[in-house]
Short mmCIF file of C-alpha atoms in Angstrom, two decimals:
data_model
loop_
_atom_site.label_atom_id
_atom_site.label_comp_id
_atom_site.label_asym_id
_atom_site.label_seq_id
_atom_site.Cartn_x
_atom_site.Cartn_y
_atom_site.Cartn_z
CA UNK A 1 0.00 0.00 0.00
CA UNK A 2 1.77 3.07 -1.22
CA UNK A 3 0.31 5.83 0.87
CA UNK A 4 2.31 9.01 0.77
CA UNK A 5 2.42 10.52 4.25
CA UNK A 6 2.44 14.27 4.21
CA UNK A 7 3.07 15.39 7.75
CA UNK A 8 4.11 18.81 6.48
CA UNK A 9 0.43 19.60 6.55
CA UNK A 10 0.49 19.46 10.34
CA UNK A 11 3.26 22.05 10.45
CA UNK A 12 1.37 24.23 8.07
CA UNK A 13 -1.77 24.23 10.20
CA UNK A 14 -0.09 24.28 13.62
CA UNK A 15 -2.06 27.33 14.88
CA UNK A 16 -5.24 25.30 14.60
CA UNK A 17 -3.79 22.56 16.79
CA UNK A 18 -2.49 25.13 19.23
CA UNK A 19 -5.95 26.66 19.46
CA UNK A 20 -7.52 23.24 20.02
CA UNK A 21 -4.89 22.33 22.60
CA UNK A 22 -5.62 25.48 24.58
CA UNK A 23 -9.33 24.67 24.61
CA UNK A 24 -8.61 21.06 25.63
CA UNK A 25 -6.42 22.33 28.44
CA UNK A 26 -9.05 24.79 29.62
CA UNK A 27 -11.72 22.09 29.75
CA UNK A 28 -9.37 19.73 31.59
CA UNK A 29 -8.31 22.26 34.21
CA UNK A 30 -11.73 23.73 34.90
CA UNK A 31 -13.57 20.40 35.02
CA UNK A 32 -10.81 18.99 37.26
CA UNK A 33 -11.30 21.88 39.66
CA UNK A 34 -15.06 21.29 39.73
CA UNK A 35 -14.53 17.54 40.06
CA UNK A 36 -12.10 18.01 42.94
CA UNK A 37 -14.47 20.34 44.76
CA UNK A 38 -17.51 18.07 44.33
CA UNK A 39 -15.48 14.93 45.00
CA UNK A 40 -14.06 16.24 48.26
CA UNK A 41 -17.46 17.32 49.55
CA UNK A 42 -19.23 14.15 48.47
CA UNK A 43 -16.41 11.83 49.56
CA UNK A 44 -16.35 13.32 53.04
CA UNK A 45 -20.17 13.32 53.31
CA UNK A 46 -20.38 9.68 52.35
CA UNK A 47 -18.05 8.84 55.24
CA UNK A 48 -19.96 10.79 57.85
CA UNK A 49 -23.05 12.95 58.23
CA UNK A 50 -26.59 11.82 58.53
CA UNK A 51 -28.38 9.13 56.61
CA UNK A 52 -30.09 11.69 54.33
CA UNK A 53 -26.89 13.23 52.99
CA UNK A 54 -25.36 9.79 52.72
CA UNK A 55 -28.17 8.47 50.53
CA UNK A 56 -28.35 11.56 48.31
CA UNK A 57 -24.62 11.44 47.66
CA UNK A 58 -24.71 7.68 47.05
CA UNK A 59 -27.41 8.12 44.42
CA UNK A 60 -25.30 10.78 42.71
CA UNK A 61 -22.17 8.64 42.66
CA UNK A 62 -23.92 5.50 41.44
CA UNK A 63 -25.91 7.32 38.76
CA UNK A 64 -22.83 8.99 37.34
CA UNK A 65 -20.75 5.83 37.44
CA UNK A 66 -23.45 3.79 35.74
CA UNK A 67 -24.05 6.17 32.80
CA UNK A 68 -21.65 7.08 29.98
CA UNK A 69 -19.89 10.44 30.16
CA UNK A 70 -21.06 11.17 26.61
CA UNK A 71 -24.70 10.71 27.58
CA UNK A 72 -24.20 13.03 30.56
CA UNK A 73 -22.71 15.68 28.27
CA UNK A 74 -25.42 15.57 25.60
CA UNK A 75 -28.10 15.46 28.31
CA UNK A 76 -26.77 18.62 29.91
CA UNK A 77 -26.43 20.32 26.54
CA UNK A 78 -29.73 19.28 24.90
CA UNK A 79 -32.14 18.24 27.66
CA UNK A 80 -31.24 20.57 30.51
CA UNK A 81 -32.25 23.74 28.54
CA UNK A 82 -35.61 22.25 27.58
CA UNK A 83 -36.44 21.17 31.13
CA UNK A 84 -35.02 24.15 33.01
CA UNK A 85 -35.27 26.84 30.35
CA UNK A 86 -31.65 27.86 30.51
CA UNK A 87 -29.25 27.20 27.64
CA UNK A 88 -25.63 26.68 28.57
CA UNK A 89 -22.96 27.28 25.94
CA UNK A 90 -21.30 24.18 24.54
CA UNK A 91 -18.06 25.01 26.34
CA UNK A 92 -19.80 25.57 29.70
CA UNK A 93 -21.79 22.36 29.20
CA UNK A 94 -18.78 20.17 28.69
CA UNK A 95 -16.87 21.74 31.59
CA UNK A 96 -19.77 21.29 34.00
CA UNK A 97 -20.72 17.84 32.72
CA UNK A 98 -17.15 16.55 32.98
CA UNK A 99 -16.79 18.22 36.39
CA UNK A 100 -19.88 16.43 37.68
CA UNK A 101 -18.72 13.23 36.02
CA UNK A 102 -15.27 13.36 37.55
CA UNK A 103 -16.67 14.42 40.94
CA UNK A 104 -18.19 10.97 41.36
CA UNK A 105 -14.88 9.25 40.72
CA UNK A 106 -12.94 11.73 42.86
CA UNK A 107 -15.37 11.13 45.73
CA UNK A 108 -14.56 7.43 45.58
CA UNK A 109 -10.85 8.27 45.69
CA UNK A 110 -11.44 10.52 48.70
CA UNK A 111 -13.47 7.83 50.43
CA UNK A 112 -10.84 5.17 49.82
CA UNK A 113 -8.19 7.59 51.12
CA UNK A 114 -10.11 8.24 54.33
CA UNK A 115 -10.73 4.54 54.84
CA UNK A 116 -7.04 3.81 54.41
CA UNK A 117 -6.14 5.96 57.42
CA UNK A 118 -5.68 3.91 60.61
CA UNK A 119 -8.86 4.00 62.71
CA UNK A 120 -6.67 4.71 65.73
CA UNK A 121 -6.18 8.20 64.33
CA UNK A 122 -9.89 8.93 64.61
CA UNK A 123 -9.94 7.53 68.15
CA UNK A 124 -6.96 9.65 69.16
CA UNK A 125 -8.52 12.79 67.68
CA UNK A 126 -11.82 12.10 69.44
CA UNK A 127 -10.06 11.32 72.72
CA UNK A 128 -8.69 14.87 72.88
CA UNK A 129 -12.22 16.18 72.32
CA UNK A 130 -11.96 17.01 68.63
CA UNK A 131 -15.18 17.18 66.67
CA UNK A 132 -15.65 15.14 63.52
CA UNK A 133 -15.03 18.01 61.12
CA UNK A 134 -11.83 19.21 62.81
CA UNK A 135 -10.58 15.62 63.01
CA UNK A 136 -11.13 15.22 59.27
CA UNK A 137 -9.51 18.52 58.41
CA UNK A 138 -6.53 18.38 60.76
CA UNK A 139 -5.83 14.68 61.25
CA UNK A 140 -7.47 12.43 58.68
CA UNK A 141 -7.42 14.30 55.37
CA UNK A 142 -3.75 15.33 55.56
CA UNK A 143 -2.88 11.66 55.90
CA UNK A 144 -5.46 10.51 53.36
CA UNK A 145 -4.29 13.23 50.97
CA UNK A 146 -0.96 11.60 50.42
CA UNK A 147 -2.64 8.34 49.46
CA UNK A 148 -5.10 10.17 47.22
CA UNK A 149 -2.55 11.97 45.05
CA UNK A 150 -1.61 9.13 42.64
CA UNK A 151 -5.23 8.19 41.79
CA UNK A 152 -6.14 11.88 41.51
CA UNK A 153 -3.39 12.45 38.96
CA UNK A 154 -4.67 9.43 37.10
CA UNK A 155 -8.16 10.89 37.13
CA UNK A 156 -6.74 14.13 35.72
CA UNK A 157 -5.25 12.17 32.80
CA UNK A 158 -8.63 10.49 32.26
CA UNK A 159 -10.34 13.87 32.06
CA UNK A 160 -7.81 15.03 29.52
CA UNK A 161 -8.88 12.22 27.22
CA UNK A 162 -12.59 12.69 27.94
CA UNK A 163 -12.39 16.27 26.63
CA UNK A 164 -12.60 14.85 23.09
CA UNK A 165 -16.26 14.11 23.81
CA UNK A 166 -16.72 17.86 23.41
CA UNK A 167 -16.61 17.34 19.65
CA UNK A 168 -20.08 15.80 19.92
CA UNK A 169 -21.54 19.15 20.92
CA UNK A 170 -19.22 21.21 18.70
CA UNK A 171 -16.75 22.40 21.31
CA UNK A 172 -13.59 23.44 19.49
CA UNK A 173 -11.19 21.20 21.34
CA UNK A 174 -8.49 19.12 19.64
CA UNK A 175 -10.71 16.50 18.03
CA UNK A 176 -13.23 19.02 16.73
CA UNK A 177 -10.48 21.19 15.27
CA UNK A 178 -8.97 18.08 13.68
CA UNK A 179 -12.29 17.09 12.11
CA UNK A 180 -12.65 20.53 10.62
CA UNK A 181 -9.13 20.46 9.31
CA UNK A 182 -9.77 17.13 7.64
CA UNK A 183 -12.86 18.58 5.98
CA UNK A 184 -10.67 21.11 4.22
CA UNK A 185 -7.44 19.16 3.67
CA UNK A 186 -8.75 15.58 3.13
CA UNK A 187 -5.82 14.27 5.15
CA UNK A 188 -7.41 12.14 7.91
CA UNK A 189 -4.43 9.76 8.28
CA UNK A 190 -1.93 12.48 9.07
CA UNK A 191 -4.29 14.50 11.24
CA UNK A 192 -5.67 11.61 13.32
CA UNK A 193 -2.24 10.01 13.68
CA UNK A 194 -0.79 13.28 14.86
CA UNK A 195 -3.76 13.71 17.21
CA UNK A 196 -3.17 10.29 18.76
CA UNK A 197 0.52 11.02 19.25
CA UNK A 198 -0.24 14.43 20.66
CA UNK A 199 -2.67 13.00 23.23
CA UNK A 200 -0.14 10.38 24.21
CA UNK A 201 2.47 13.07 24.75
CA UNK A 202 0.25 15.22 26.97
CA UNK A 203 -1.39 12.34 28.86
CA UNK A 204 1.35 9.77 29.41
CA UNK A 205 3.55 11.93 31.70
CA UNK A 206 0.67 12.13 34.20
CA UNK A 207 0.10 8.40 34.11
CA UNK A 208 3.83 7.87 34.56
CA UNK A 209 3.95 10.31 37.47
CA UNK A 210 0.97 8.68 39.12
CA UNK A 211 2.55 5.22 38.92
CA UNK A 212 5.84 6.52 40.23
CA UNK A 213 4.28 8.26 43.22
CA UNK A 214 2.24 5.19 44.00
CA UNK A 215 5.33 3.00 43.99
CA UNK A 216 7.15 5.44 46.22
CA UNK A 217 4.24 5.51 48.69
CA UNK A 218 4.20 1.72 48.77
CA UNK A 219 7.90 1.57 49.47
CA UNK A 220 7.61 4.01 52.33
CA UNK A 221 4.68 2.18 53.89
CA UNK B 1 -15.11 11.84 90.30
CA UNK B 2 -16.13 8.93 88.10
CA UNK B 3 -19.06 6.73 88.90
CA UNK B 4 -20.03 3.77 86.76
CA UNK B 5 -23.35 2.14 87.63
CA UNK B 6 -24.72 -1.11 86.26
CA UNK B 7 -22.98 -0.59 82.94
CA UNK B 8 -23.82 -3.01 80.13
CA UNK B 9 -22.90 -3.35 76.50
CA UNK B 10 -23.57 -5.86 73.72
CA UNK B 11 -22.42 -6.27 70.17
CA UNK B 12 -25.54 -7.74 68.61
CA UNK B 13 -26.24 -10.83 70.67
CA UNK B 14 -22.75 -10.96 72.17
CA UNK B 15 -22.65 -9.45 75.65
CA UNK B 16 -19.32 -7.81 76.35
CA UNK B 17 -20.06 -5.94 79.59
CA UNK B 18 -22.68 -6.55 82.24
CA UNK B 19 -23.49 -5.03 85.59
CA UNK B 20 -20.29 -3.04 85.95
CA UNK B 21 -20.18 -0.84 89.07
CA UNK B 22 -17.08 1.19 89.70
CA UNK B 23 -16.34 4.32 91.70
CA UNK B 24 -13.19 6.31 91.14
CA UNK B 25 -12.32 9.09 93.58
CA UNK B 26 -9.94 11.94 92.90
CA UNK B 27 -6.27 10.78 93.10
CA UNK B 28 -7.26 7.13 92.80
CA UNK B 29 -5.11 4.93 90.61
CA UNK B 30 -7.27 2.03 89.51
CA UNK B 31 -5.67 -0.88 87.70
CA UNK B 32 -7.98 -3.12 85.69
CA UNK B 33 -6.58 -6.59 85.15
CA UNK B 34 -7.97 -9.75 83.66
CA UNK B 35 -7.61 -12.18 80.77
CA UNK B 36 -7.85 -10.85 77.20
CA UNK B 37 -11.41 -10.64 75.96
CA UNK B 38 -12.68 -9.90 79.44
CA UNK B 39 -13.97 -6.48 78.40
CA UNK B 40 -11.32 -4.34 80.11
CA UNK B 41 -10.54 -2.18 77.10
CA UNK B 42 -14.18 -1.86 76.16
CA UNK B 43 -14.99 -0.66 79.67
CA UNK B 44 -12.21 1.91 79.44
CA UNK B 45 -13.50 3.18 76.08
CA UNK B 46 -17.02 3.45 77.47
CA UNK B 47 -15.72 5.91 80.05
CA UNK B 48 -14.94 8.53 77.39
CA UNK B 49 -17.63 7.17 75.07
CA UNK B 50 -15.30 6.04 72.31
CA UNK B 51 -17.47 2.96 72.73
CA UNK B 52 -21.18 3.46 73.19
CA UNK B 53 -22.69 1.65 76.18
CA UNK B 54 -26.32 0.48 76.07
CA UNK B 55 -27.24 0.08 79.73
CA UNK B 56 -26.48 1.76 83.01
CA UNK B 57 -24.53 4.96 83.26
CA UNK B 58 -21.13 6.55 83.38
CA UNK B 59 -21.01 9.78 85.35
CA UNK B 60 -17.98 12.03 85.19
CA UNK B 61 -18.24 14.64 87.91
CA UNK B 62 -21.99 15.08 87.96
CA UNK B 63 -22.50 14.65 84.26
CA UNK B 64 -23.79 11.65 82.39
CA UNK B 65 -21.34 10.66 79.66
CA UNK B 66 -22.68 10.23 76.13
CA UNK B 67 -26.38 10.69 76.85
CA UNK B 68 -28.78 13.36 78.03
CA UNK B 69 -31.82 12.62 80.12
CA UNK B 70 -35.16 14.32 79.69
CA UNK B 71 -38.52 13.21 81.13
CA UNK B 72 -37.16 9.83 82.14
CA UNK B 73 -36.07 9.19 78.55
CA UNK B 74 -32.49 9.27 77.45
CA UNK B 75 -31.08 10.09 74.08
CA UNK B 76 -27.63 10.41 72.63
CA UNK B 77 -25.84 13.59 73.66
CA UNK B 78 -24.68 15.95 70.94
CA UNK B 79 -21.14 15.62 69.67
CA UNK B 80 -20.31 18.93 71.34
CA UNK B 81 -21.50 17.75 74.76
CA UNK B 82 -19.56 14.50 74.54
CA UNK B 83 -16.45 16.25 73.28
CA UNK B 84 -16.49 18.69 76.17
CA UNK B 85 -16.29 15.75 78.59
CA UNK B 86 -13.73 13.91 76.49
CA UNK B 87 -11.48 16.96 76.54
CA UNK B 88 -11.27 16.58 80.32
CA UNK B 89 -10.22 12.94 80.13
CA UNK B 90 -6.87 12.06 78.65
CA UNK B 91 -6.47 8.74 76.91
CA UNK B 92 -3.35 6.76 76.08
CA UNK B 93 -3.69 3.92 73.58
CA UNK B 94 -1.92 0.62 73.20
CA UNK B 95 -0.71 1.62 69.72
CA UNK B 96 0.14 5.20 70.69
CA UNK B 97 -1.88 6.65 67.77
CA UNK B 98 0.32 9.70 67.47
CA UNK B 99 -0.40 11.88 64.44
CA UNK B 100 2.32 10.81 61.99
CA UNK B 101 2.16 13.94 59.84
CA UNK B 102 3.08 16.18 62.74
CA UNK B 103 6.19 16.62 64.87
CA UNK B 104 6.16 15.57 68.51
CA UNK B 105 5.55 19.16 69.59
CA UNK B 106 2.74 19.62 67.05
CA UNK B 107 1.13 16.44 68.38
CA UNK B 108 1.12 17.88 71.86
CA UNK B 109 -0.18 21.37 71.02
CA UNK B 110 -2.84 20.18 68.56
CA UNK B 111 -5.54 19.52 71.16
CA UNK B 112 -5.05 22.68 73.24
CA UNK B 113 -5.04 24.91 70.14
CA UNK B 114 -7.78 23.23 68.09
CA UNK B 115 -10.10 22.11 70.86
CA UNK B 116 -9.57 24.53 73.72
CA UNK B 117 -8.53 27.56 71.70
CA UNK B 118 -5.36 28.10 73.73
CA UNK B 119 -2.96 30.68 72.26
CA UNK B 120 -0.12 29.11 70.36
CA UNK B 121 2.68 30.55 72.51
CA UNK B 122 1.06 29.32 75.64
CA UNK B 123 0.38 25.88 74.16
CA UNK B 124 4.01 25.58 73.06
CA UNK B 125 5.29 26.63 76.48
CA UNK B 126 3.12 24.05 78.21
CA UNK B 127 4.03 21.38 75.65
CA UNK B 128 7.74 22.00 76.20
CA UNK B 129 7.29 21.54 79.95
CA UNK B 130 5.40 18.29 79.38
CA UNK B 131 7.93 16.95 76.88
CA UNK B 132 10.73 17.76 79.34
CA UNK B 133 8.79 15.94 82.03
CA UNK B 134 8.54 12.74 79.97
CA UNK B 135 12.18 13.09 78.88
CA UNK B 136 11.57 14.09 75.27
CA UNK B 137 12.65 17.74 75.29
CA UNK B 138 15.20 17.06 72.56
CA UNK B 139 12.64 15.28 70.36
CA UNK B 140 10.21 18.17 69.97
CA UNK B 141 10.81 18.65 66.24
CA UNK B 142 11.03 14.97 65.33
CA UNK B 143 8.26 13.01 63.62
CA UNK B 144 6.80 10.15 65.71
CA UNK B 145 7.93 7.56 63.15
CA UNK B 146 11.52 8.41 64.07
CA UNK B 147 10.91 7.65 67.75
CA UNK B 148 11.19 4.33 69.56
CA UNK B 149 7.98 2.75 70.86
CA UNK B 150 8.75 3.87 74.39
CA UNK B 151 9.38 7.43 73.24
CA UNK B 152 6.18 7.40 71.18
CA UNK B 153 4.16 6.30 74.17
CA UNK B 154 5.70 8.99 76.35
CA UNK B 155 4.88 11.55 73.67
CA UNK B 156 1.31 10.22 73.66
CA UNK B 157 1.16 10.72 77.43
CA UNK B 158 2.36 14.31 76.97
CA UNK B 159 -0.29 14.84 74.28
CA UNK B 160 -3.01 13.66 76.64
CA UNK B 161 -1.69 15.75 79.54
CA UNK B 162 -1.59 18.87 77.36
CA UNK B 163 -5.38 19.05 77.65
CA UNK B 164 -4.96 19.39 81.44
CA UNK B 165 -7.27 16.42 82.05
CA UNK B 166 -8.84 15.61 85.40
CA UNK B 167 -8.67 11.90 84.67
CA UNK B 168 -6.25 9.82 82.63
CA UNK B 169 -7.26 6.58 80.92
CA UNK B 170 -4.55 4.11 79.88
CA UNK B 171 -5.45 1.27 77.53
CA UNK B 172 -2.69 -1.35 77.85
CA UNK B 173 -0.04 1.34 77.41
CA UNK B 174 2.92 -1.04 77.41
CA UNK B 175 1.48 -4.04 75.55
CA UNK B 176 2.85 -3.01 72.16
CA UNK B 177 6.35 -2.28 73.48
CA UNK B 178 9.53 -4.29 73.39
CA UNK B 179 10.28 -5.50 76.93
CA UNK B 180 13.29 -3.21 77.36
CA UNK B 181 11.13 -0.13 76.61
CA UNK B 182 8.34 -0.90 79.07
CA UNK B 183 10.21 0.56 82.05
CA UNK B 184 10.51 4.11 80.74
CA UNK B 185 6.76 4.33 80.12
CA UNK B 186 5.91 2.89 83.52
CA UNK B 187 8.28 5.39 85.12
CA UNK B 188 6.44 8.27 83.47
CA UNK B 189 3.13 6.84 84.69
CA UNK B 190 4.49 6.30 88.18
CA UNK B 191 5.51 9.97 88.36
CA UNK B 192 2.08 11.00 87.20
CA UNK B 193 0.46 8.89 89.91
CA UNK B 194 2.80 10.37 92.51
CA UNK B 195 1.65 13.86 91.50
CA UNK B 196 -1.88 12.85 92.37
CA UNK B 197 -3.34 12.36 88.90
CA UNK B 198 -6.49 10.25 88.87
CA UNK B 199 -5.84 7.28 86.62
CA UNK B 200 -7.65 4.23 85.30
CA UNK B 201 -5.22 1.77 83.77
CA UNK B 202 -5.93 -1.40 81.84
CA UNK B 203 -2.72 -3.36 82.18
CA UNK B 204 -0.96 -6.68 82.06
CA UNK B 205 1.92 -5.34 84.16
CA UNK B 206 1.12 -7.01 87.47
CA UNK B 207 4.07 -5.67 89.39
CA UNK B 208 3.23 -2.14 88.27
CA UNK B 209 -0.38 -2.63 89.35
CA UNK B 210 0.79 -3.91 92.71
CA UNK B 211 3.20 -1.01 93.31
CA UNK B 212 1.28 1.93 91.91
CA UNK B 213 -2.44 1.18 92.01
CA UNK B 214 -4.51 2.23 94.96
CA UNK B 215 -7.14 -0.25 93.84
CA UNK B 216 -7.13 -3.28 91.59
CA UNK B 217 -10.15 -4.49 89.65
CA UNK B 218 -10.20 -8.02 88.30
CA UNK B 219 -12.51 -8.59 85.31
CA UNK B 220 -13.56 -11.75 83.56
CA UNK B 221 -16.31 -12.43 81.05
CA UNK B 222 -17.45 -8.81 80.94
CA UNK B 223 -18.00 -8.59 84.69
CA UNK B 224 -16.04 -7.31 87.64
CA UNK B 225 -15.21 -10.42 89.60
CA UNK B 226 -13.36 -8.80 92.45
CA UNK B 227 -11.91 -5.48 93.46
CA UNK B 228 -9.82 -4.30 96.34
CA UNK B 229 -6.49 -2.86 97.43
CA UNK B 230 -3.51 -4.45 95.64
CA UNK B 231 -2.19 -5.89 98.87
CA UNK B 232 -5.31 -7.99 99.20
CA UNK B 233 -5.94 -8.85 95.53
CA UNK B 234 -2.38 -10.00 94.89
CA UNK B 235 -1.79 -11.89 98.12
CA UNK B 236 -5.13 -13.09 99.36
CA UNK B 237 -7.96 -12.70 96.83
CA UNK B 238 -11.43 -13.85 97.87
CA UNK B 239 -12.48 -15.23 94.53
CA UNK B 240 -11.22 -18.52 93.15
CA UNK B 241 -11.17 -17.15 89.59
CA UNK B 242 -8.99 -14.23 90.64
CA UNK B 243 -6.65 -16.68 92.29
CA UNK B 244 -6.55 -18.87 89.17
CA UNK B 245 -5.83 -15.88 86.90
CA UNK B 246 -3.04 -14.57 89.13
CA UNK B 247 -1.52 -18.02 89.42
CA UNK B 248 -1.37 -18.11 85.62
CA UNK B 249 0.18 -14.67 85.06
CA UNK B 250 2.49 -14.48 88.06
CA UNK B 251 4.19 -17.83 87.64
#
């Protein structure tokens, strides 16, 4: 098969990739921040609080984990405006949808982190009269935090890849920009191959870092 | 100071404590001895409500621990109420349970600052006195993981004392230690007793109980079998089961 690769085309259109990469990065960072915020709140609530908060947060986590991220995104973009009468922009939709999506996974990471802390720590904190919230903030979470970092970095890398779902609602992230480029250049092989390599380059370092930190934590334990 | 009346506790259908009556006066040093699984540690944890009891009552000073009574009914006390009482009782655990992400000094000042709202300078000053008292003045900026077991337990005693408790609870404080490190912890406890601190100690150290305790309580099967001054319990106990237990551990 004598296909003639013409990667020069990538160089020629580099500003388009740069633009897409910036959008991808924005989505990743903002949805990570939302996911971290939701995940911390939900993770902590699922470990404590009353039965009401526990069940509400459980329903959230299970619903998100049992539905595809893509369905969550299109639902927020197409159905939410019809039901609630407020149209979010495509960019806002994907950021919020991925934030809510990742929040469920982050909350499980937080919960696992809290559970991994020796129960004696809770007893010691209580024995000096600390309330539950202070014990979490001062004693438990700082110790759980260390254990949570590798899986959180991994989750960040996951989000980076999930941003491509934005192309389904016409968010101009990397995949959408690539599709448009292909429509004008008719060079899908070069563009998609470059896209795959590009994602590997921006995602793999995080996965590597996460594995490394996890190994180091294991060795210290 | 502490009055336990008809205390009972079950885990499901398993009864772990029944009919416990115990009075502790100020400056008493009460040693609780008995075979493992006899409910000693559970009883100790009921005193500061780290374990919830189902029957009877624990009164610290005049206050019921863990519950509030209204119109003959009782319901669980709020976290704030229970914590206020806990702050006045120090507890030392078998496994030390120091906070590993803090230095020794930070461990000691954490309670006073976070729970009692003591000013940092004052908390540090008091902590330094306490660390000097347990022989750890030079370890103030060291993480607990760098300390020996005996040093960790002494740091844990300092942490508990930092709250200026009226009562100290010790849950097998030397059971997790290598034999050569037991002495230094017992010495620190002996000094505390000599200063007049009220103490309840669950222990397997019979000679310590004999020397330091003002009263010894022997438990078996979730009940108090016998209690009395150490001179009597260790030389001439009334109960055959006490005698059998002591014969086993002393020889």
